[in-house]
């Protein structure tokens, strides 16, 4: 789960459901690799899918995932700020 590309995908899905093509355009991850990441996230229960015609839409499986992403992001920002204060005084 610590893969930065998967975290990026989860972050983008906070905005709402997206197709593989939309995610590919926004992330720059090649479609075969993106599909592998989405499959992993789906197997872990973090992402769910919905089919409409030929398109598969991906979305977060639970709103708490977005909240967890926010907490992790804030913790990283706080840690970086602490490190900058140590380095630069």
Coordinates of C-alpha atoms in Angstrom, one line a residue:
X1 CA 0.0 0.0 0.0
X2 CA 3.0 2.3 0.5
X3 CA 3.4 2.6 -3.2
X4 CA 3.3 6.3 -4.2
X5 CA 1.3 5.6 -7.3
X6 CA -1.5 3.8 -5.4
X7 CA -1.6 6.7 -2.9
X8 CA -1.9 9.1 -5.9
X9 CA -4.8 7.0 -7.3
X10 CA -6.6 7.1 -4.0
X11 CA -6.1 10.8 -3.8
X12 CA -7.6 11.3 -7.2
X13 CA -10.6 9.1 -6.4
X14 CA -11.4 11.4 -3.5
X15 CA -12.8 13.7 -6.2
X16 CA -15.3 11.1 -7.3
X17 CA -15.5 8.1 -9.6
X18 CA -13.2 7.9 -12.6
X19 CA -12.6 5.5 -15.5
X20 CA -9.2 3.9 -16.2
X21 CA -8.8 6.4 -19.1
X22 CA -9.4 9.4 -16.9
X23 CA -7.0 8.1 -14.3
X24 CA -4.4 7.3 -16.9
X25 CA -4.6 10.9 -18.2
X26 CA -4.4 12.4 -14.8
X27 CA -1.6 10.2 -13.4
X28 CA 0.5 9.5 -16.5
X29 CA 0.7 5.8 -15.4
X30 CA 0.5 3.5 -18.5
X31 CA -2.8 1.7 -18.7
X32 CA -1.4 -1.8 -18.0
X33 CA 0.4 -0.7 -14.9
X34 CA -2.6 1.4 -13.8
X35 CA -4.9 -1.7 -14.1
X36 CA -2.5 -3.7 -11.9
X37 CA -2.6 -1.0 -9.2
X38 CA -6.4 -0.7 -9.4
X39 CA -6.7 -4.5 -9.2
X40 CA -4.5 -4.5 -6.0
X41 CA -6.6 -1.6 -4.5
X42 CA -9.8 -3.5 -5.3
X43 CA -8.5 -6.7 -3.8
X44 CA -7.6 -4.8 -0.6
X45 CA -11.2 -3.4 -0.4
X46 CA -10.1 0.2 -0.9
X47 CA -11.7 0.7 -4.3
X48 CA -14.9 -0.5 -5.8
X49 CA -16.1 -0.6 -9.4
X50 CA -19.3 0.1 -11.3
X51 CA -19.8 -0.9 -15.0
X52 CA -21.7 1.4 -17.4
X53 CA -21.7 0.2 -21.0
X54 CA -18.1 -0.5 -22.0
X55 CA -16.6 1.6 -19.2
X56 CA -15.7 0.6 -15.6
X57 CA -15.8 3.4 -13.1
X58 CA -13.6 3.2 -10.0
X59 CA -14.4 4.9 -6.7
X60 CA -13.3 4.8 -3.1
X61 CA -15.0 1.9 -1.3
X62 CA -15.5 3.8 1.9
X63 CA -15.4 7.6 2.7
X64 CA -13.1 6.9 5.6
X65 CA -10.4 6.1 3.1
X66 CA -10.4 9.7 2.1
X67 CA -10.2 10.7 5.8
X68 CA -7.3 8.4 6.3
X69 CA -5.5 9.9 3.3
X70 CA -6.0 13.4 4.8
X71 CA -4.6 12.3 8.1
X72 CA -1.5 10.7 6.5
X73 CA -1.0 13.7 4.3
X74 CA -1.2 16.1 7.3
X75 CA 1.2 13.8 9.3
X76 CA 3.8 13.9 6.5
X77 CA 3.5 17.7 6.2
X78 CA 3.9 18.1 10.0
X79 CA 7.0 15.8 9.9
X80 CA 8.6 17.7 7.0
X81 CA 8.0 21.0 8.8
X82 CA 9.7 19.6 12.0
X83 CA 12.6 18.5 9.9
X84 CA 13.0 21.9 8.2
X85 CA 13.0 23.6 11.6
X86 CA 15.8 21.2 12.8
X87 CA 17.8 21.8 9.7
X88 CA 17.3 25.5 9.2
X89 CA 16.6 26.5 12.9

